Coordinates of C-alpha atoms in Angstrom, one line a residue:
Chain A
M1 CA -31.4 -24.2 -21.5
E2 CA -31.9 -20.4 -21.5
H3 CA -31.7 -20.6 -17.7
I4 CA -28.2 -22.1 -17.8
E5 CA -27.1 -19.7 -20.5
L6 CA -28.3 -16.7 -18.5
F7 CA -26.7 -18.1 -15.4
F8 CA -23.2 -18.4 -16.9
K9 CA -23.5 -15.2 -18.9
S10 CA -24.3 -13.1 -15.9
I11 CA -21.5 -14.6 -13.8
F12 CA -18.7 -14.6 -16.3
I13 CA -19.4 -12.5 -19.4
D14 CA -21.5 -9.7 -18.0
N15 CA -19.8 -9.8 -14.6
M16 CA -21.1 -6.8 -12.6
I17 CA -17.6 -5.6 -11.5
F18 CA -15.5 -6.5 -14.5
A19 CA -17.8 -5.7 -17.4
T20 CA -20.1 -2.9 -16.0
F21 CA -18.3 -1.6 -12.9
L22 CA -21.3 -1.7 -10.7
G23 CA -20.8 -1.6 -6.9
M24 CA -17.2 -0.5 -7.3
C25 CA -17.3 1.8 -4.2
S26 CA -18.0 -1.0 -1.7
Y27 CA -15.9 -3.4 -3.8
L28 CA -12.9 -1.1 -3.1
A29 CA -13.8 -0.1 0.4
V30 CA -14.6 -3.5 1.9
S31 CA -12.0 -5.8 0.2
K32 CA -9.2 -5.4 2.6
K33 CA -9.9 -8.7 4.4
V34 CA -11.4 -12.0 2.9
A35 CA -13.7 -12.5 5.9
T36 CA -15.5 -9.2 5.5
A37 CA -15.6 -9.5 1.7
V38 CA -17.4 -12.8 2.1
G39 CA -20.0 -11.2 4.4
L40 CA -20.7 -8.4 2.0
G41 CA -20.7 -10.7 -1.0
A42 CA -23.3 -13.0 0.6
A43 CA -25.4 -10.0 1.5
V44 CA -25.4 -8.7 -2.1
I45 CA -26.5 -12.1 -3.5
F46 CA -29.2 -12.3 -0.9
V47 CA -30.6 -8.8 -1.6
L48 CA -30.3 -9.1 -5.4
A49 CA -32.2 -12.4 -5.3
I50 CA -35.1 -10.6 -3.5
T51 CA -35.2 -7.2 -5.2
V52 CA -34.7 -8.2 -8.9
P53 CA -37.8 -10.4 -9.1
L54 CA -39.8 -7.9 -7.0
N55 CA -38.8 -5.1 -9.4
W56 CA -39.6 -7.3 -12.3
L57 CA -43.2 -7.7 -11.0
L58 CA -43.4 -3.9 -10.6
D59 CA -42.0 -3.3 -14.0
V60 CA -44.4 -5.7 -15.8
Y61 CA -47.6 -4.9 -13.8
L62 CA -47.2 -1.2 -13.1
L63 CA -44.5 0.7 -15.1
K64 CA -44.2 -0.6 -18.6
D65 CA -46.1 0.9 -21.5
G66 CA -49.6 -0.6 -21.3
A67 CA -48.8 -2.5 -18.1
L68 CA -51.9 -1.3 -16.4
T69 CA -54.2 -3.1 -18.8
W70 CA -55.1 -5.6 -16.1
L71 CA -57.0 -2.8 -14.3
G72 CA -59.3 -2.4 -17.2
P73 CA -59.1 -1.4 -20.9
E74 CA -59.3 2.3 -20.1
Y75 CA -55.9 2.2 -18.4
A76 CA -54.1 0.6 -21.4
Q77 CA -52.5 3.8 -22.8
Y78 CA -50.7 4.7 -19.6
D79 CA -46.8 4.6 -19.7
L80 CA -45.3 5.1 -16.3
S81 CA -41.8 4.0 -17.1
F82 CA -40.4 7.4 -16.2
L83 CA -41.2 6.6 -12.6
S84 CA -39.0 3.5 -12.6
F85 CA -36.0 5.0 -10.9
I86 CA -37.9 6.2 -7.9
M87 CA -40.1 3.0 -7.7
F88 CA -37.0 0.7 -7.9
I89 CA -35.0 2.6 -5.3
A90 CA -38.0 2.8 -2.9
T91 CA -38.5 -1.0 -3.3
I92 CA -34.8 -1.6 -2.6
A93 CA -34.6 0.7 0.4
T94 CA -37.7 -0.8 2.0
M95 CA -36.8 -4.4 1.2
V96 CA -33.4 -3.9 2.7
Q97 CA -34.9 -2.4 5.9
L98 CA -37.5 -5.3 6.0
V99 CA -34.9 -8.0 5.4
E100 CA -32.8 -6.5 8.2
I101 CA -35.7 -6.7 10.6
V102 CA -36.8 -10.2 9.6
V103 CA -33.2 -11.6 9.6
E104 CA -32.6 -10.0 13.0
K105 CA -35.7 -11.6 14.4
F106 CA -35.5 -15.1 13.0
A107 CA -31.8 -15.8 12.2
P108 CA -29.7 -14.0 14.7
A109 CA -26.6 -15.9 13.6
L110 CA -27.0 -14.8 10.0
Y111 CA -27.7 -11.3 11.2
N112 CA -24.4 -11.2 13.1
S113 CA -22.5 -12.2 10.0
L114 CA -24.3 -9.9 7.6
G115 CA -25.1 -7.3 10.2
I116 CA -23.4 -4.0 9.4
F117 CA -23.5 -4.7 5.6
L118 CA -27.2 -4.8 5.1
P119 CA -27.9 -1.1 5.5
L120 CA -24.9 -0.3 3.4
I121 CA -26.4 -2.3 0.6
A122 CA -29.3 0.0 -0.1
V123 CA -26.9 2.5 -1.6
N124 CA -24.8 -0.1 -3.5
C125 CA -24.9 0.6 -7.3
A126 CA -24.9 -3.2 -7.9
I127 CA -28.4 -3.6 -6.5
L128 CA -30.1 -0.8 -8.4
G129 CA -28.0 -1.6 -11.4
G130 CA -29.3 -5.2 -11.3
S131 CA -32.8 -4.0 -11.5
L132 CA -32.1 -1.4 -14.2
F133 CA -30.3 -3.9 -16.4
M134 CA -33.1 -6.4 -15.8
Q135 CA -35.4 -3.7 -17.2
S136 CA -33.3 -2.7 -20.1
R137 CA -32.4 -6.2 -21.2
E138 CA -36.1 -7.1 -21.2
I139 CA -36.0 -10.3 -19.2
Q140 CA -39.1 -12.3 -20.0
T141 CA -40.2 -14.4 -17.0
L142 CA -40.2 -14.1 -13.3
G143 CA -38.0 -17.3 -13.1
L144 CA -35.4 -15.7 -15.4
A145 CA -35.5 -12.5 -13.3
F146 CA -34.8 -14.5 -10.1
N147 CA -32.0 -16.4 -11.9
Y148 CA -30.5 -13.1 -13.2
G149 CA -30.5 -11.6 -9.6
V150 CA -28.9 -14.7 -8.1
S151 CA -26.3 -15.2 -10.8
S152 CA -25.2 -11.6 -11.1
G153 CA -24.9 -11.6 -7.3
I154 CA -22.6 -14.7 -7.5
G155 CA -20.5 -12.9 -10.1
W156 CA -20.1 -9.9 -7.7
F157 CA -19.3 -12.3 -4.9
L158 CA -16.6 -14.0 -6.9
A159 CA -15.0 -10.7 -7.9
I160 CA -14.8 -9.3 -4.4
L161 CA -13.5 -12.6 -3.0
A162 CA -10.7 -12.6 -5.6
I163 CA -9.6 -9.0 -5.0
A164 CA -9.7 -9.5 -1.2
A165 CA -7.5 -12.5 -1.5
I166 CA -5.0 -10.7 -3.7
R167 CA -5.0 -7.6 -1.5
E168 CA -4.2 -9.8 1.5
K169 CA -1.2 -11.2 -0.3
I170 CA 0.0 -8.0 -1.9
R171 CA 0.7 -6.5 1.5
Y172 CA 4.0 -8.5 1.5
S173 CA 5.0 -7.1 -1.9
N174 CA 7.1 -4.1 -2.5
V175 CA 4.7 -1.8 -4.4
P176 CA 5.9 1.7 -5.3
G177 CA 4.8 4.2 -2.7
P178 CA 2.4 6.3 -4.7
L179 CA 0.6 3.2 -6.0
R180 CA 0.2 1.6 -2.6
G181 CA -3.4 0.9 -1.5
L182 CA -5.9 2.3 -3.9
G183 CA -3.7 2.7 -7.1
I184 CA -2.5 -0.9 -7.3
T185 CA -6.1 -2.2 -6.5
F186 CA -7.3 -0.3 -9.6
I187 CA -4.6 -1.7 -11.8
I188 CA -5.1 -5.3 -10.5
T189 CA -8.9 -5.0 -11.1
G190 CA -8.1 -3.8 -14.7
L191 CA -5.9 -6.9 -15.2
M192 CA -8.5 -9.2 -13.8
A193 CA -11.1 -7.6 -16.1
I194 CA -8.9 -8.3 -19.1
G195 CA -8.7 -11.9 -17.9
F196 CA -12.5 -12.1 -17.6
M197 CA -12.8 -10.8 -21.2
S198 CA -11.5 -14.1 -22.3
F199 CA -14.8 -15.7 -21.2
G200 CA -16.5 -13.7 -23.9
G201 CA -16.3 -16.5 -26.4
M202 CA -17.8 -19.0 -24.0
L203 CA -21.4 -18.7 -25.4
T204 CA -21.7 -18.6 -29.1
G205 CA -24.6 -16.1 -29.6
G206 CA -22.7 -12.9 -29.3
D207 CA -19.6 -14.1 -31.2
E208 CA -21.3 -14.4 -34.6
E209 CA -22.6 -10.8 -34.5
E210 CA -19.1 -9.5 -33.7
A211 CA -17.6 -11.6 -36.5
T212 CA -20.0 -10.2 -39.1
E213 CA -19.3 -6.6 -37.9
K214 CA -15.5 -7.1 -38.3
T215 CA -15.7 -8.6 -41.7
A216 CA -18.0 -5.7 -42.8
V217 CA -15.3 -3.2 -41.7
I218 CA -12.6 -5.1 -43.5
E219 CA -14.7 -5.3 -46.6
Q220 CA -15.2 -1.5 -46.5
I221 CA -11.4 -0.9 -46.1
E222 CA -10.7 -3.3 -49.0
I223 CA -13.2 -1.5 -51.2
K224 CA -11.6 1.8 -50.3
N225 CA -8.1 0.5 -51.1
D226 CA -9.4 -0.9 -54.4
A227 CA -10.9 2.5 -55.2
I228 CA -7.6 4.3 -54.4
E229 CA -5.7 1.8 -56.6
I230 CA -8.1 2.4 -59.5
A231 CA -7.7 6.1 -59.0
K232 CA -3.9 5.8 -59.1
N233 CA -4.1 3.7 -62.3
E234 CA -6.3 6.2 -63.9
T235 CA -3.9 9.1 -63.1
E236 CA -1.0 7.0 -64.4
I237 CA -2.9 6.3 -67.6
T238 CA -3.8 10.0 -68.1
E239 CA -0.2 10.9 -67.6
Chain B
M1 CA -12.7 36.2 -4.6
G2 CA -15.0 39.0 -3.5
L3 CA -18.1 36.9 -3.6
L4 CA -16.9 34.1 -1.5
S5 CA -15.1 34.2 1.9
K6 CA -11.9 32.2 2.2
K7 CA -13.6 29.4 4.0
D8 CA -16.3 29.1 1.3
A9 CA -13.8 29.1 -1.5
K10 CA -11.9 26.3 0.2
L11 CA -15.1 24.2 0.0
I12 CA -14.9 24.4 -3.8
T13 CA -11.1 24.2 -4.4
D14 CA -10.4 21.4 -1.9
P15 CA -12.2 18.6 -3.7
L16 CA -10.5 19.5 -7.0
A17 CA -7.2 18.1 -6.0
D18 CA -6.2 17.1 -2.5
N19 CA -9.5 15.8 -1.4
N20 CA -10.7 14.6 -4.8
P21 CA -13.9 12.4 -4.5
I22 CA -12.6 9.8 -6.9
T23 CA -8.9 9.5 -6.2
I24 CA -8.8 10.2 -2.5
Q25 CA -12.3 9.6 -1.0
V26 CA -13.0 6.7 -3.3
L27 CA -16.6 7.7 -4.1
G28 CA -18.5 7.4 -7.3
I29 CA -16.2 5.1 -9.2
C30 CA -18.9 3.0 -11.0
S31 CA -20.1 5.7 -13.4
A32 CA -16.6 7.2 -13.7
L33 CA -15.4 4.0 -15.3
A34 CA -18.4 3.0 -17.5
V35 CA -19.2 6.2 -19.4
T36 CA -15.7 7.5 -20.2
A37 CA -14.9 5.7 -23.5
E38 CA -15.6 9.0 -25.2
L39 CA -15.3 12.6 -24.1
K40 CA -18.8 13.8 -24.8
P41 CA -20.7 11.4 -22.5
S42 CA -18.1 12.1 -19.8
I43 CA -18.9 15.8 -20.0
V44 CA -22.7 15.2 -20.0
M45 CA -22.3 12.9 -17.0
A46 CA -20.2 15.4 -15.1
I47 CA -22.9 18.1 -15.7
S48 CA -25.7 15.8 -14.7
V49 CA -23.9 14.8 -11.4
M50 CA -23.2 18.5 -10.7
F51 CA -26.9 19.4 -11.1
V52 CA -28.1 16.5 -8.9
L53 CA -25.5 17.0 -6.2
A54 CA -25.8 20.8 -5.9
M55 CA -29.6 20.8 -5.9
G56 CA -29.8 17.7 -3.7
S57 CA -27.4 19.1 -1.1
T58 CA -29.3 22.3 -0.9
V59 CA -32.6 20.6 -0.4
I60 CA -31.3 18.1 2.1
S61 CA -29.6 20.9 4.1
L62 CA -32.9 23.0 4.1
I63 CA -34.9 20.1 5.6
R64 CA -32.1 18.6 7.7
N65 CA -33.7 19.5 11.0
I66 CA -37.1 17.9 10.2
I67 CA -35.8 14.5 8.8
P68 CA -36.1 11.8 11.5
S69 CA -32.6 10.2 11.6
K70 CA -34.0 6.7 11.3
I71 CA -35.4 7.1 7.8
R72 CA -32.9 9.6 6.5
I73 CA -31.4 7.2 4.0
I74 CA -34.8 6.7 2.3
V75 CA -35.4 10.5 2.3
Q76 CA -32.1 11.1 0.7
L77 CA -32.7 8.4 -1.9
V78 CA -36.1 9.8 -2.8
I79 CA -34.7 13.3 -3.3
A80 CA -31.8 12.0 -5.4
A81 CA -34.2 9.9 -7.4
A82 CA -36.5 12.8 -8.1
L83 CA -33.7 15.0 -9.4
V84 CA -32.3 12.1 -11.5
I85 CA -35.7 11.6 -13.1
I86 CA -35.6 15.3 -14.1
V87 CA -32.1 14.9 -15.6
D88 CA -33.1 11.7 -17.4
Q89 CA -36.2 13.2 -18.9
I90 CA -34.3 16.3 -20.1
L91 CA -31.6 14.1 -21.7
K92 CA -34.3 12.0 -23.4
A93 CA -36.0 15.1 -24.8
F94 CA -33.0 17.0 -26.0
A95 CA -30.2 14.5 -26.5
Y96 CA -31.8 11.1 -27.2
E97 CA -28.8 9.5 -28.8
L98 CA -26.6 10.4 -25.8
S99 CA -29.2 9.2 -23.3
K100 CA -29.2 5.8 -25.2
Q101 CA -25.5 5.7 -24.9
L102 CA -25.4 6.4 -21.2
S103 CA -28.3 3.9 -20.8
V104 CA -28.6 2.8 -17.1
F105 CA -25.8 4.9 -15.9
V106 CA -28.0 8.0 -15.7
G107 CA -30.2 6.1 -13.3
L108 CA -27.2 4.9 -11.4
I109 CA -26.5 8.5 -10.4
I110 CA -29.0 7.9 -7.6
T111 CA -26.8 5.3 -5.9
N112 CA -23.6 7.1 -6.9
C113 CA -21.6 7.1 -3.7
I114 CA -20.7 10.7 -4.1
I115 CA -24.3 11.8 -3.8
M116 CA -25.1 9.7 -0.7
G117 CA -21.6 10.4 0.8
R118 CA -21.9 14.2 0.6
F119 CA -25.5 14.2 1.7
E120 CA -24.6 12.2 4.7
A121 CA -21.3 13.7 5.6
F122 CA -21.9 17.4 4.8
A123 CA -25.4 18.5 3.9
L124 CA -26.9 17.0 7.0
A125 CA -24.7 19.1 9.2
N126 CA -24.3 22.4 7.4
G127 CA -26.4 25.3 6.1
P128 CA -27.8 25.4 2.6
W129 CA -25.3 27.9 1.0
K130 CA -22.3 25.9 2.3
S131 CA -23.9 22.6 1.2
F132 CA -24.5 24.1 -2.3
L133 CA -20.8 25.1 -2.6
D134 CA -19.7 21.7 -1.3
G135 CA -21.9 20.0 -3.9
I136 CA -20.5 22.1 -6.7
G137 CA -16.9 21.5 -5.5
N138 CA -17.2 17.8 -5.2
S139 CA -19.0 17.3 -8.4
A140 CA -16.4 19.5 -10.1
G141 CA -13.6 17.3 -8.7
Y142 CA -15.5 14.2 -10.0
G143 CA -16.0 15.9 -13.4
I144 CA -12.4 16.7 -13.8
I145 CA -11.3 13.1 -13.4
L146 CA -14.1 12.0 -15.7
I147 CA -13.0 14.5 -18.4
I148 CA -9.3 13.6 -18.1
V149 CA -10.1 9.9 -18.4
G150 CA -12.5 10.5 -21.3
F151 CA -10.0 12.7 -23.1
F152 CA -7.2 10.1 -23.0
R153 CA -9.5 7.2 -23.8
E154 CA -11.0 8.8 -26.8
L155 CA -7.8 10.3 -28.1
L156 CA -5.8 7.1 -27.9
G157 CA -8.6 4.8 -28.6
S158 CA -10.3 6.3 -31.6
G159 CA -8.0 9.2 -32.5
S160 CA -10.7 11.8 -32.1
L161 CA -12.0 14.4 -29.6
L162 CA -15.8 15.0 -29.2
G163 CA -16.1 13.2 -32.5
Y164 CA -13.6 15.4 -34.5
K165 CA -10.8 13.4 -36.0
V166 CA -7.9 15.4 -34.5
L167 CA -5.2 12.9 -35.5
G168 CA -6.3 12.6 -39.2
D169 CA -8.2 9.9 -40.9
A170 CA -7.2 6.3 -40.1
I171 CA -8.5 4.8 -43.3
E172 CA -7.2 7.4 -45.8
K173 CA -3.9 7.6 -43.9
T174 CA -3.7 11.3 -43.4
G175 CA -2.3 13.2 -40.4
V176 CA -0.2 11.1 -38.0
Y177 CA -1.5 7.9 -39.6
A178 CA 0.7 8.6 -42.6
Y179 CA 3.7 7.9 -40.4
G180 CA 2.4 4.5 -39.4
Y181 CA 0.5 5.5 -36.2
E182 CA -2.3 3.1 -35.2
N183 CA -5.3 3.6 -32.9
N184 CA -5.1 1.5 -29.7
G185 CA -8.5 -0.1 -29.8
F186 CA -7.8 -1.5 -26.4
M187 CA -8.3 1.9 -24.8
L188 CA -12.0 1.7 -25.7
L189 CA -12.5 -1.5 -23.7
A190 CA -13.6 -1.5 -20.0
P191 CA -10.4 -2.6 -18.3
M192 CA -8.4 0.4 -19.6
A193 CA -10.6 2.8 -17.7
L194 CA -9.5 1.2 -14.4
I195 CA -5.8 1.3 -15.4
T196 CA -6.1 4.9 -16.5
I197 CA -7.5 5.9 -13.2
G198 CA -4.8 3.9 -11.5
I199 CA -2.2 5.9 -13.4
I200 CA -3.9 9.2 -12.5
I201 CA -3.7 8.2 -8.8
W202 CA -0.1 7.3 -9.3
V203 CA 0.7 10.7 -10.8
Q204 CA -1.2 12.6 -8.2
R205 CA 0.4 10.8 -5.3
S206 CA 3.9 11.1 -6.6
R207 CA 3.4 14.9 -6.8
N208 CA 1.9 15.1 -3.3
T209 CA 3.6 12.5 -1.2
S210 CA 1.6 13.2 1.9
L211 CA -1.3 11.3 0.3
I212 CA 0.6 8.0 0.2
E213 CA -1.1 5.2 2.1
H214 CA 0.9 3.4 4.7
N215 CA 0.0 -0.2 5.4

């Protein structure tokens, strides 16, 4: 159950592009044609599926507070979490290079379709962001980490596919000159993000919290209004 | 400018407007959008990026002749990551609340396209002093957009600037709220950052028509 919940949550609610804006640079640069967008999207899913579980292992067995306990009790008080940026990015860069070599050797057809995108991906915010969110959201098991990597990759893929399709069509529309190209892409992405916000109510967990917060604010305002009225009454009485 | 030659000064002033990293070169969008709901994190983010980019460009340019070109991306990432760790630790020590608010986006400076883009396009081919200036200029251009977006989003979204309620108190109905003004809570949500940047691009390109894309 929690696998299914995480899966849909990372695709729709916490979508990498529309909720957290990760990987916007390549999203904007490579979305002019659907075919190239599909290539890059597939490569992102692939690399996220490998690096997130790998970085999860690193985080749990090396970086977390007390993660080194398996070496022996005298290592229990070490907290290496400040090294996580450099460890994560090193893992990502080496994995991307390794994947590139392996894919080139064993699956030349796949290499030709992913080809030029693989080296680009090492510097894609979505990949590092996936690992950092995995760390900050405290994902519990290796299976969930793998699920998180794949599903947030799919969310990214969906987003770039959608914007590429729209950009292919928009070429035939009469967009005002200064907005043409980059400007209109930003605004369309904003509108799509508003659309994706409507998925927010899909899973119940988060909704209840928001509801209580809102009622709390309303209660505060009501209490304040009451206080103001009482004060008014008092002034009237004294007059 | 007595200190800088004309060519050097151009390195700083160019990215501020006509070659802006965000609106023209399309670099470093991710963090520009995510941290700008309020003005204060936008300013902190701009300063952090300036530190990382200026120091990183200088270091890369100093060692540019001894980096083997095959592993240059990893070298650049490691240098950026080391500088970002310094920024992150400083923020955690002196501004803990703010570093919680920026959460993973401090870490994401490493893969901020501005950093890699300028390392790759400028620092690898130019001397340290020029690379330093280029870093300062580009991060200032980035910072300006961040601060503009943060300014409008905080002003229209929560009616305050840097936490000071400049428009009066929304609950006690003072200031402009007395005349029926309401905060537009929508400005605080993620999609409005995209639309705000879209409008900035629109304004900039209508003022300077040579930047319009033809397709």
